[in-house]
Coordinates of C-alpha atoms in Angstrom, one line a residue:
M24 CA -29.1 20.0 -15.6
Y25 CA -32.4 20.8 -13.9
P26 CA -33.1 24.2 -12.3
Q27 CA -32.7 24.4 -8.6
V28 CA -36.2 24.0 -7.1
R29 CA -38.0 23.4 -3.8
G30 CA -40.6 20.9 -2.7
R31 CA -39.2 17.8 -4.5
A32 CA -40.8 14.5 -3.6
L33 CA -40.7 10.9 -4.9
F34 CA -43.8 8.9 -5.7
V35 CA -44.7 5.6 -7.5
K36 CA -46.2 6.1 -10.9
Q37 CA -48.5 3.5 -12.5
Q38 CA -48.6 3.7 -16.3
K39 CA -50.8 1.5 -18.5
R40 CA -49.1 0.4 -21.7
K41 CA -50.7 -0.4 -25.0
D42 CA -50.7 -4.1 -24.4
G43 CA -52.8 -3.5 -21.2
R44 CA -50.0 -4.3 -18.8
V45 CA -49.2 -1.8 -16.0
Y46 CA -45.7 -0.5 -15.6
L47 CA -44.4 0.9 -12.3
S48 CA -41.7 3.5 -11.9
V49 CA -40.4 6.0 -9.4
V50 CA -40.7 9.7 -10.4
E51 CA -39.9 12.9 -8.8
G52 CA -42.4 15.7 -8.6
Y53 CA -41.2 19.3 -8.2
R54 CA -42.1 22.9 -9.0
D55 CA -39.9 24.7 -11.5
A56 CA -38.7 28.3 -11.2
E57 CA -42.0 29.6 -12.6
G58 CA -44.0 27.6 -10.0
R59 CA -45.3 25.0 -12.5
T60 CA -45.6 21.4 -11.4
R61 CA -43.2 19.0 -13.2
T62 CA -42.1 15.4 -12.9
R63 CA -39.0 13.5 -14.0
H64 CA -38.1 9.8 -14.1
V65 CA -35.9 8.5 -11.3
R66 CA -35.8 4.7 -11.7
S67 CA -37.8 1.9 -13.3
L68 CA -39.4 -0.8 -11.1
G69 CA -41.0 -3.2 -13.7
Y70 CA -44.3 -4.6 -14.8
L71 CA -46.9 -5.0 -12.1
D72 CA -47.8 -8.6 -13.0
E73 CA -44.2 -9.7 -12.7
L74 CA -43.7 -7.8 -9.4
E75 CA -46.7 -9.5 -8.0
K76 CA -44.7 -12.7 -8.1
L77 CA -42.3 -11.1 -5.6
Y78 CA -44.5 -9.0 -3.4
D79 CA -48.1 -9.4 -2.1
D80 CA -48.9 -5.8 -3.0
P81 CA -46.1 -4.2 -5.1
V82 CA -47.7 -0.8 -5.2
A83 CA -47.9 -0.7 -1.4
H84 CA -44.4 -2.0 -1.0
F85 CA -42.8 0.6 -3.2
R86 CA -44.9 3.4 -1.9
A87 CA -43.6 2.6 1.6
E88 CA -40.1 2.5 0.2
V89 CA -40.3 6.0 -1.4
A90 CA -42.0 7.3 1.7
R91 CA -38.9 6.4 3.7
E92 CA -36.7 8.0 1.1
N93 CA -38.9 11.2 1.2
E94 CA -38.6 11.3 5.0
A95 CA -34.8 10.9 4.9
A96 CA -34.6 13.7 2.3
R97 CA -36.7 16.0 4.5
E98 CA -34.5 15.3 7.4
A99 CA -31.4 16.1 5.3
R100 CA -33.0 19.4 4.2
A101 CA -34.3 20.4 7.6
P102 CA -32.4 23.2 9.2
V103 CA -30.4 22.5 12.4
I104 CA -30.6 25.0 15.2
V105 CA -27.6 25.0 17.6
K106 CA -27.5 27.2 20.6
I107 CA -24.1 28.0 22.0
A108 CA -23.7 30.5 24.8
P109 CA -20.9 33.0 24.3
G110 CA -19.5 32.1 27.7
R111 CA -19.5 28.4 27.2
R112 CA -16.2 26.7 27.9
I113 CA -14.5 23.7 26.2
D114 CA -15.5 20.5 28.0
K115 CA -12.3 18.6 28.8
R116 CA -14.4 15.5 29.3
E117 CA -15.1 15.5 25.5
E118 CA -11.5 14.6 24.7
G119 CA -11.7 11.8 22.2
H120 CA -15.5 12.2 21.9
G121 CA -15.8 15.8 20.7
R122 CA -14.4 14.8 17.3
V123 CA -15.2 12.1 14.9
D124 CA -13.0 10.8 12.0
M125 CA -15.5 10.2 9.3
G126 CA -12.6 9.8 6.8
A127 CA -12.3 6.3 8.3
A128 CA -15.4 5.3 6.4
V129 CA -13.4 5.1 3.1
P130 CA -10.8 2.5 4.2
S131 CA -13.5 0.7 6.1
A132 CA -15.4 0.2 2.9
Y133 CA -12.4 -1.5 1.3
L134 CA -11.9 -3.8 4.3
H135 CA -15.5 -4.9 4.1
R136 CA -16.2 -5.0 0.3
D137 CA -12.9 -5.6 -1.7
L138 CA -11.0 -7.6 0.9
G139 CA -13.9 -9.4 2.6
L140 CA -12.3 -9.2 6.0
W141 CA -15.5 -8.8 8.1
A142 CA -16.9 -11.9 6.5
Y143 CA -13.6 -13.8 7.1
F144 CA -13.6 -13.2 10.9
E145 CA -17.4 -13.4 11.2
N146 CA -17.3 -16.9 9.7
R147 CA -14.9 -18.0 12.4
R148 CA -16.7 -16.4 15.4
A149 CA -17.6 -19.7 17.0
G150 CA -14.0 -20.9 17.2
R151 CA -12.6 -17.8 18.9
R152 CA -11.5 -18.0 22.4
T153 CA -11.8 -14.3 23.0
S154 CA -14.9 -12.2 23.2
C155 CA -13.2 -9.3 21.6
D156 CA -13.9 -9.0 17.8
P157 CA -10.6 -9.1 16.0
F158 CA -12.0 -7.5 12.9
R159 CA -13.1 -4.4 14.9
V160 CA -9.6 -4.2 16.3
L161 CA -8.0 -4.6 12.9
E162 CA -10.3 -2.0 11.4
L163 CA -9.3 0.5 14.1
L164 CA -5.5 -0.3 13.8
V165 CA -5.6 0.0 10.0
W166 CA -7.3 3.4 10.3
N167 CA -4.7 4.5 12.9
R168 CA -1.9 3.3 10.6
I169 CA -3.3 5.4 7.7
S170 CA -4.3 8.5 9.6
D171 CA -2.1 8.9 12.6
P172 CA 0.5 6.1 12.9
G173 CA 1.5 5.2 16.5
S174 CA 1.5 2.5 19.0
K175 CA -1.3 0.0 19.6
R176 CA -2.0 1.8 22.9
A177 CA -2.2 5.2 21.2
A178 CA -4.7 3.7 18.6
W179 CA -6.9 2.3 21.4
E180 CA -6.8 5.6 23.4
A181 CA -8.0 7.5 20.3
R182 CA -10.9 5.0 19.7
G183 CA -13.5 7.6 20.8
R184 CA -12.9 9.4 17.5
F185 CA -13.5 6.3 15.4
P186 CA -17.0 6.5 13.8
R187 CA -17.9 3.0 14.9
R188 CA -18.3 1.8 18.4
C189 CA -15.0 0.3 19.8
D190 CA -16.1 -1.2 23.2
F191 CA -13.0 -3.4 23.7
T192 CA -10.3 -3.0 26.3
L193 CA -6.6 -2.5 25.8
D194 CA -6.1 -6.1 26.9
G195 CA -8.7 -7.1 24.3
V196 CA -6.5 -5.4 21.6
Y197 CA -3.4 -7.4 22.7
R198 CA -5.4 -10.6 22.8
S199 CA -6.6 -9.9 19.3
L200 CA -3.0 -9.4 18.1
D201 CA -2.4 -13.0 19.1
Y202 CA -5.4 -14.1 17.0
L203 CA -4.4 -11.9 14.0
A204 CA -0.9 -13.4 14.1
A205 CA -2.2 -16.9 14.0
H206 CA -4.4 -16.1 11.0
A207 CA -2.0 -13.9 9.1
D208 CA -1.3 -16.2 6.2
R209 CA -5.0 -17.2 5.8
V210 CA -6.0 -13.5 6.0
V211 CA -3.7 -12.7 3.1
R212 CA -5.0 -15.6 1.1
H213 CA -8.6 -14.6 1.8
M214 CA -7.9 -11.0 0.7
N215 CA -6.4 -12.1 -2.6
A216 CA -9.4 -14.3 -3.3
S217 CA -11.9 -11.6 -2.4
L218 CA -10.1 -9.1 -4.6
E219 CA -10.4 -11.4 -7.5
V220 CA -14.1 -11.8 -6.9
A221 CA -14.6 -8.0 -6.5
R222 CA -12.3 -6.8 -9.3
G223 CA -11.5 -9.7 -11.6
P224 CA -8.4 -11.9 -12.1
R225 CA -5.0 -10.4 -11.1
D226 CA -2.0 -10.5 -13.3
R227 CA 0.6 -12.7 -11.6
T228 CA 2.7 -13.5 -14.7
R229 CA 5.2 -10.9 -13.5
L230 CA 6.0 -10.5 -9.8
Y231 CA 8.2 -7.9 -8.2
Y232 CA 10.1 -8.7 -5.0
D233 CA 12.3 -6.8 -2.6
V234 CA 13.3 -6.8 1.1
A235 CA 13.5 -4.1 3.7
N236 CA 14.2 -4.1 7.4
Y237 CA 12.5 -2.5 10.4
W238 CA 14.0 -1.5 13.7
F239 CA 12.4 -1.7 17.2
E240 CA 11.9 0.7 20.0
V241 CA 12.7 -2.2 22.4
D242 CA 16.3 -3.0 23.0
G243 CA 17.8 -6.5 22.7
E244 CA 17.4 -9.6 20.5
D245 CA 15.0 -12.6 20.6
E246 CA 16.5 -16.0 21.3
G247 CA 15.4 -17.9 18.2
G248 CA 12.9 -15.2 17.3
L249 CA 12.6 -12.5 14.6
R250 CA 14.4 -9.6 16.3
K251 CA 18.1 -9.9 15.5
K252 CA 21.0 -7.6 15.0
G253 CA 21.7 -7.5 11.3
V254 CA 22.7 -5.1 8.5
S255 CA 20.3 -2.2 9.0
K256 CA 19.6 -0.2 5.8
E257 CA 19.2 2.9 8.0
H258 CA 22.6 2.1 9.7
R259 CA 20.9 1.8 13.1
P260 CA 22.3 -0.3 15.9
E261 CA 19.0 -1.8 17.1
A262 CA 17.7 -5.3 16.3
V263 CA 15.7 -5.5 13.1
V264 CA 13.2 -7.7 11.3
Q265 CA 13.4 -8.4 7.6
M266 CA 10.2 -8.0 5.5
G267 CA 10.0 -9.4 2.0
L268 CA 7.2 -7.9 -0.1
L269 CA 5.7 -9.3 -3.3
L270 CA 3.7 -7.2 -5.8
D271 CA 1.7 -8.4 -8.8
A272 CA 2.2 -7.1 -12.3
D273 CA 0.0 -4.0 -11.6
G274 CA 1.9 -3.1 -8.5
L275 CA -0.6 -4.2 -6.0
P276 CA 0.7 -6.1 -2.9
L277 CA 0.3 -9.9 -3.3
D278 CA 2.0 -11.3 -0.3
Y279 CA 4.7 -10.6 2.3
G280 CA 7.0 -12.6 4.6
L281 CA 8.9 -12.0 7.8
F282 CA 12.5 -13.1 8.4
P283 CA 15.0 -12.7 11.3
G284 CA 17.1 -9.6 11.1
N285 CA 20.3 -11.5 10.6
V286 CA 19.1 -13.3 7.5
N287 CA 20.7 -12.2 4.3
D288 CA 18.3 -10.6 1.7
M289 CA 19.2 -13.0 -1.0
S290 CA 18.1 -16.1 1.0
T291 CA 14.5 -14.7 1.5
M292 CA 13.4 -14.9 -2.1
L293 CA 13.1 -18.7 -2.5
P294 CA 10.8 -19.2 0.5
M295 CA 8.7 -16.3 -0.6
M296 CA 8.3 -17.5 -4.1
S297 CA 7.5 -21.0 -3.0
K298 CA 4.9 -19.7 -0.6
A299 CA 3.2 -17.5 -3.2
R300 CA 3.4 -20.0 -6.0
L301 CA 1.9 -22.9 -4.0
R302 CA -0.7 -20.7 -2.5
D303 CA -2.0 -18.4 -5.2
L304 CA -0.4 -19.1 -8.6
G305 CA -1.8 -22.5 -9.4
G306 CA 1.2 -23.6 -11.5
E307 CA 1.1 -20.5 -13.8
R308 CA 4.5 -19.5 -15.1
V309 CA 5.8 -16.3 -13.6
V310 CA 8.7 -13.9 -14.2
V311 CA 10.3 -12.6 -11.1
V312 CA 11.7 -9.1 -11.2
A313 CA 14.2 -8.1 -8.5
D314 CA 17.2 -5.9 -7.8
K315 CA 20.9 -6.9 -7.9
G316 CA 20.9 -8.0 -4.2
L317 CA 18.7 -11.0 -5.2
N318 CA 20.8 -11.9 -8.3
T319 CA 22.3 -15.1 -7.0
S320 CA 23.0 -18.6 -8.4
A321 CA 20.4 -20.1 -6.1
N322 CA 17.6 -17.7 -7.1
I323 CA 18.4 -17.9 -10.8
A324 CA 18.6 -21.7 -10.7
A325 CA 15.3 -22.0 -8.7
A326 CA 13.5 -19.7 -11.2
T327 CA 14.7 -21.4 -14.4
L328 CA 14.7 -25.0 -13.2
G329 CA 11.2 -24.5 -11.9
G330 CA 10.0 -23.5 -15.3
N331 CA 9.7 -19.8 -14.4
G332 CA 11.7 -16.8 -15.5
F333 CA 13.6 -13.8 -14.0
V334 CA 14.6 -10.2 -14.6
F335 CA 17.5 -9.2 -12.3
S336 CA 19.7 -6.1 -12.4
Q337 CA 23.4 -6.8 -12.5
S338 CA 26.1 -4.8 -10.7
V339 CA 28.4 -3.4 -13.4
R340 CA 31.1 -2.7 -10.8
K341 CA 31.2 -6.3 -9.6
A342 CA 30.6 -7.9 -13.0
R343 CA 33.0 -10.7 -14.2
G344 CA 33.8 -12.6 -17.3
G345 CA 34.1 -9.6 -19.5
L346 CA 30.6 -8.3 -18.8
K347 CA 31.9 -5.0 -17.3
E348 CA 34.1 -4.4 -20.3
W349 CA 31.2 -5.1 -22.7
V350 CA 28.9 -2.7 -20.8
L351 CA 31.4 0.1 -20.8
D352 CA 32.5 -0.5 -24.5
P353 CA 30.7 2.2 -26.6
E354 CA 30.5 -0.3 -29.5
G355 CA 27.0 -1.5 -30.3
Y356 CA 24.9 1.0 -28.5
A357 CA 21.9 2.5 -30.2
A358 CA 21.2 6.1 -29.1
S359 CA 17.8 7.8 -28.7
P360 CA 17.2 10.9 -30.9
S361 CA 18.0 13.2 -28.0
G362 CA 21.1 11.3 -27.1
D363 CA 19.9 11.0 -23.5
F364 CA 19.6 7.2 -23.7
R365 CA 21.7 4.4 -25.2
V366 CA 21.0 0.6 -25.2
K367 CA 22.4 -2.6 -26.5
S368 CA 21.9 -6.3 -25.8
R369 CA 23.3 -9.8 -26.4
V370 CA 22.5 -13.4 -25.8
A371 CA 25.0 -15.1 -23.5
D372 CA 25.4 -18.0 -21.0
K373 CA 25.4 -17.1 -17.3
P374 CA 27.3 -19.5 -15.1
V375 CA 25.4 -20.4 -11.9
Y376 CA 26.3 -22.9 -9.2
V377 CA 23.8 -25.4 -7.9
E378 CA 23.9 -28.2 -5.4
G379 CA 25.0 -31.5 -7.1
P380 CA 23.6 -35.0 -6.4
G381 CA 26.5 -35.7 -4.0
G382 CA 26.1 -32.5 -2.0
G383 CA 28.9 -30.6 -3.9
R384 CA 28.4 -27.6 -6.1
R385 CA 28.4 -27.9 -9.8
R386 CA 28.6 -25.2 -12.5
V387 CA 25.6 -24.8 -14.9
L388 CA 25.3 -22.4 -17.8
V389 CA 21.9 -20.7 -18.0
P390 CA 21.1 -19.0 -21.4
V391 CA 20.2 -15.4 -20.7
R392 CA 19.7 -12.1 -22.5
E393 CA 21.9 -9.2 -21.2
V394 CA 20.7 -5.7 -21.7
A395 CA 22.9 -2.7 -21.0
F396 CA 21.8 0.9 -21.2
W397 CA 23.1 4.3 -20.3
S398 CA 20.8 7.0 -19.1
R399 CA 21.5 10.7 -18.7
D400 CA 19.2 11.0 -15.7
Y401 CA 20.9 8.0 -14.1
F402 CA 24.3 9.5 -14.9
E403 CA 23.4 12.9 -13.3
R404 CA 21.9 11.3 -10.3
S405 CA 25.0 9.1 -9.7
R406 CA 27.3 12.1 -10.1
A407 CA 25.3 14.1 -7.6
E408 CA 25.3 11.3 -5.0
R409 CA 29.0 10.6 -5.5
A410 CA 29.8 14.3 -4.9
K411 CA 28.1 14.0 -1.5
V412 CA 30.1 10.9 -0.5
V413 CA 33.4 12.4 -1.7
E414 CA 32.7 15.5 0.4
K415 CA 31.9 13.3 3.5
S416 CA 35.2 11.3 2.8
R417 CA 37.1 14.5 2.6
A418 CA 35.6 15.8 5.9
A419 CA 36.3 12.5 7.6
I420 CA 39.9 12.7 6.5
E421 CA 40.2 16.2 7.9
R422 CA 38.7 15.0 11.3
G423 CA 40.9 11.9 11.3
D424 CA 37.7 9.9 12.1
M425 CA 37.9 6.5 10.4
S426 CA 36.2 4.3 13.0
G427 CA 33.1 2.2 12.8
V428 CA 30.4 3.1 10.4
V429 CA 32.3 6.2 9.2
S430 CA 35.0 4.1 7.5
R431 CA 32.5 1.9 5.8
S432 CA 30.2 4.5 4.4
A433 CA 31.0 8.2 4.7
A434 CA 34.7 7.6 4.1
R435 CA 34.3 5.2 1.2
Y436 CA 36.7 7.2 -0.8
A437 CA 39.4 7.5 1.9
R438 CA 42.6 5.4 1.5
D439 CA 45.1 4.6 4.1
R440 CA 48.8 5.1 3.3
P441 CA 50.6 4.0 6.4
V442 CA 53.9 5.8 7.3
V443 CA 56.4 3.2 8.2
R444 CA 58.8 4.2 11.0
A445 CA 62.4 3.1 11.0
T446 CA 62.2 2.5 14.7
G447 CA 60.0 -0.5 14.3
E448 CA 57.1 1.2 16.0
A449 CA 53.5 0.8 14.7
A450 CA 53.0 2.8 11.5
D451 CA 51.0 6.0 11.6
H452 CA 47.8 6.2 9.5
N453 CA 47.9 8.7 6.7
W454 CA 44.4 8.9 5.2
V455 CA 44.1 10.5 1.7
L456 CA 41.4 10.8 -0.9
D457 CA 41.4 7.7 -3.2
E458 CA 41.3 9.5 -6.5
A459 CA 41.8 6.3 -8.5
R460 CA 38.7 4.7 -7.0
I461 CA 36.7 7.8 -7.7
A462 CA 37.8 7.8 -11.3
R463 CA 36.9 4.1 -11.7
D464 CA 33.4 4.6 -10.2
E465 CA 32.9 7.7 -12.4
A466 CA 33.5 5.7 -15.5
M467 CA 30.5 3.6 -14.7
D468 CA 28.1 6.5 -14.0
G469 CA 24.8 6.2 -15.9
Y470 CA 25.3 2.6 -16.9
C471 CA 23.0 -0.2 -15.9
C472 CA 22.9 -3.9 -16.8
I473 CA 19.9 -6.3 -16.7
V474 CA 20.1 -10.0 -17.0
T475 CA 16.9 -12.0 -17.9
S476 CA 15.9 -15.5 -18.9
E477 CA 13.3 -14.0 -21.3
Q478 CA 15.5 -14.0 -24.5
E479 CA 12.5 -13.4 -26.8
W480 CA 11.7 -10.1 -25.1
T481 CA 12.7 -6.9 -26.7
E482 CA 15.2 -4.5 -25.1
R483 CA 12.3 -2.2 -24.3
E484 CA 10.2 -4.9 -22.7
V485 CA 13.1 -5.9 -20.4
I486 CA 13.8 -2.3 -19.4
E487 CA 10.1 -1.6 -18.8
A488 CA 9.9 -4.7 -16.6
Y489 CA 12.9 -3.6 -14.6
R490 CA 11.6 -0.1 -14.2
G491 CA 8.4 -1.5 -12.7
L492 CA 10.6 -2.4 -9.7
S493 CA 10.3 1.2 -8.7
R494 CA 6.8 0.4 -7.5
I495 CA 8.0 -1.9 -4.8
G496 CA 10.5 0.8 -3.7
E497 CA 7.7 3.2 -3.4
S498 CA 5.6 0.7 -1.4
F499 CA 8.4 0.4 1.1
R500 CA 8.7 4.2 1.3
V501 CA 5.0 4.3 2.0
L502 CA 5.3 1.7 4.7
K503 CA 8.2 3.5 6.4
S504 CA 7.0 7.1 6.0
T505 CA 3.2 7.5 5.5
L506 CA 2.3 4.4 7.4
D507 CA 5.2 4.7 9.8
A508 CA 5.8 1.0 10.2
R509 CA 8.9 1.6 12.2
P510 CA 10.0 1.8 14.9
V511 CA 8.0 -1.2 16.1
Y512 CA 6.7 -0.8 19.6
V513 CA 5.6 -4.4 20.3
W514 CA 8.2 -7.1 21.1
T515 CA 6.6 -10.6 21.4
E516 CA 6.7 -12.6 18.2
P517 CA 2.9 -12.9 17.8
H518 CA 2.5 -9.2 18.3
I519 CA 5.3 -8.5 15.8
R520 CA 3.6 -10.7 13.2
A521 CA 0.3 -9.0 13.9
H522 CA 1.9 -5.5 13.6
F523 CA 3.2 -6.3 10.1
L524 CA -0.1 -7.8 9.1
V525 CA -1.8 -4.5 10.0
C526 CA 0.8 -2.6 8.1
Y527 CA 0.4 -4.8 5.0
V528 CA -3.4 -4.5 5.1
A529 CA -3.1 -0.7 5.4
L530 CA -0.6 -0.7 2.4
L531 CA -3.0 -2.7 0.3
V532 CA -6.0 -0.5 1.2
M533 CA -3.8 2.6 0.4
R534 CA -2.9 1.2 -3.0
L535 CA -6.5 0.4 -3.9
M536 CA -7.6 3.9 -2.9
Q537 CA -4.8 5.5 -5.1
L538 CA -5.8 3.2 -8.0
D539 CA -9.5 4.0 -7.8
V540 CA -8.8 7.8 -7.7
E541 CA -6.5 7.5 -10.6
R542 CA -9.1 5.6 -12.6
S543 CA -11.8 8.2 -12.0
T544 CA -9.7 11.4 -12.3
G545 CA -6.7 10.4 -14.5
S546 CA -4.3 11.5 -11.8
R547 CA -2.7 9.4 -9.1
P548 CA -2.5 11.0 -5.7
S549 CA 0.5 10.3 -3.4
A550 CA -0.1 8.2 -0.3
G551 CA 0.7 11.2 1.8
A552 CA -2.0 13.2 0.1
V553 CA -4.6 10.5 0.5
A554 CA -3.8 10.1 4.2
E555 CA -4.0 13.8 4.8
A556 CA -7.3 14.1 3.0
L557 CA -8.9 11.4 5.0
R558 CA -7.4 12.6 8.3
N559 CA -8.9 16.1 7.8
M560 CA -12.4 14.8 7.3
T561 CA -13.1 15.3 10.9
G562 CA -16.4 16.4 12.5
H563 CA -16.5 18.7 15.5
H564 CA -19.2 18.2 18.1
L565 CA -21.4 21.3 18.4
D566 CA -24.4 20.5 20.5
S567 CA -26.6 17.6 21.4
N568 CA -26.6 15.3 18.3
V569 CA -24.9 17.6 15.8
W570 CA -21.3 17.5 14.3
L571 CA -19.9 20.2 12.1
F572 CA -17.6 19.3 9.1
D573 CA -15.4 21.9 7.4
Y574 CA -13.1 20.1 5.1
R575 CA -13.8 19.1 1.5
T576 CA -11.6 18.9 -1.6
D577 CA -11.6 17.3 -5.0
L578 CA -9.6 14.4 -3.6
T579 CA -12.0 13.7 -0.7
D580 CA -14.9 13.8 -3.3
A581 CA -13.0 11.2 -5.4
L582 CA -12.2 9.0 -2.5
C583 CA -15.9 9.0 -1.3
E584 CA -17.2 8.5 -4.9
A585 CA -14.9 5.4 -5.2
V586 CA -16.8 3.7 -2.3
G587 CA -20.2 5.3 -2.9
V588 CA -20.7 7.4 0.2
D589 CA -21.5 11.1 0.6
L590 CA -19.4 12.9 3.2
S591 CA -19.9 16.4 1.7
R592 CA -22.5 17.6 4.2
R593 CA -21.5 20.4 6.5
V594 CA -23.6 19.1 9.3
M595 CA -24.3 15.4 10.2
T596 CA -26.2 13.8 13.0
K597 CA -25.1 10.6 14.8
A598 CA -27.8 8.7 12.9
Q599 CA -26.5 9.9 9.6
M600 CA -22.9 9.0 10.5
N601 CA -24.1 5.5 11.6
A602 CA -25.9 5.2 8.3
V603 CA -22.7 5.9 6.4
M604 CA -20.8 3.3 8.4
S605 CA -23.6 0.8 7.8
A606 CA -23.5 1.5 4.1
V607 CA -19.8 0.7 3.7
K608 CA -20.5 -2.8 4.9
K609 CA -22.8 -3.5 2.0
P610 CA -21.6 -4.9 -1.3
R611 CA -20.8 -2.5 -4.1
S612 CA -23.9 -1.6 -6.2

């Protein structure tokens, strides 16, 4: 570390070497604590004779360059004088313009550099039918999704706080949504290709897949569209849209698909895998990891007959053919030293049913490896969750409320014992707690079964692959909570598709930010912590051309370091903020 000094300045140094050649470098001159003049090396420029091949006058060129750097440094060190009268009132006209969200510079850097989205839309400028720049709209909407999720109108109304000029109308936003919807698949393909250029090949040998649904603020369904009444995972009555999400082996989003709300989860996997394989995998063998809801004959047959593999969880409660008895049989389990984990496995043939040549279904045996394990953590979690359901069932019985959703969920452990009347009248309902069902379910607490085509994998490899599925559950939680992807406020199909593209891009940017912070600090921040840190990096307009910043943490430093920008200054001018937003457009150094 050098002592803190004043009067630092850069200059070009010419040094004659023993072979007679002149070497140029940039050095910094300064005075130390005792007032003595010192210099230190900053960067090398190269030999003068070689630089003369590139510049007419290398010395003059680099002197002009360091002069600009010195001027910028002087401006940064120059004191700022702000005069604020004690009686000055808040100007209501500054709403939306009195603050600036400089935290937006960080996700903007990922959109430009890692995902190459500005280049994608710029290369298609001539073919656009709208004068509105769809990339600028997408940039604003992604920032809104990360910082303050809301409607597209709310994002547009807050555009004055975005640190880049957003001179488009609300109608321009909606026209851009149509354009984004039409380009959604190509945008995802371009982002994947750009990521590989920026960060190297992605590991697609193992893919994680799951489905979630999203409800709408607008009532009603679409005739032949996406908004349909279906099984809502939040038990809501509104129409929903199904979103299938695909992650690569490292947990980064790879692709997504949209399906009508009345489509069953299990039927979404085949079109998603076909889309991803044809578009990005290039024939490489993959192993698909999914939960028990995707464990169907069609999905297993498609994976194995296509030369790929699968790792699916298997419901122990609904298992047939002796599988449940084998899982619950204590024979063969190997326990961990602590006794908190037990595992066993076997090779078996799993029957699946596929379409025959004549259109009928035929039974095919697929060789698989079945891995069963018992976990104390899983056991305790299951017990705690069941206790809540039992209590809800008991309360429903006391209220006598067995209608609708109550009878299907809260009163799962309620059993009807009708009282038959001798008069021939309709029997009275006599709801009681189903103790036998509770006992049957308790016997399976802590047990889990996984079925895989990868017979050569060890038990540990199979379990670790399955546990990686938690990443996709976390991604859906981020989409639904931090990024607040629902309720959906738009209702036309193109706008719905554009909305989910924005959410997907925001999720991918969020995952990249978390990954980069983890690599630099060794600790992975939550999506909520990242969003809060960026949201708080707000400048407040003081006077004239001066904004005051008062929020800085280790996390904001790590986020800024990841993209190579400095947002640690307490005071910034408009020119300095513009310089930051220009810097994030440039390739990584």
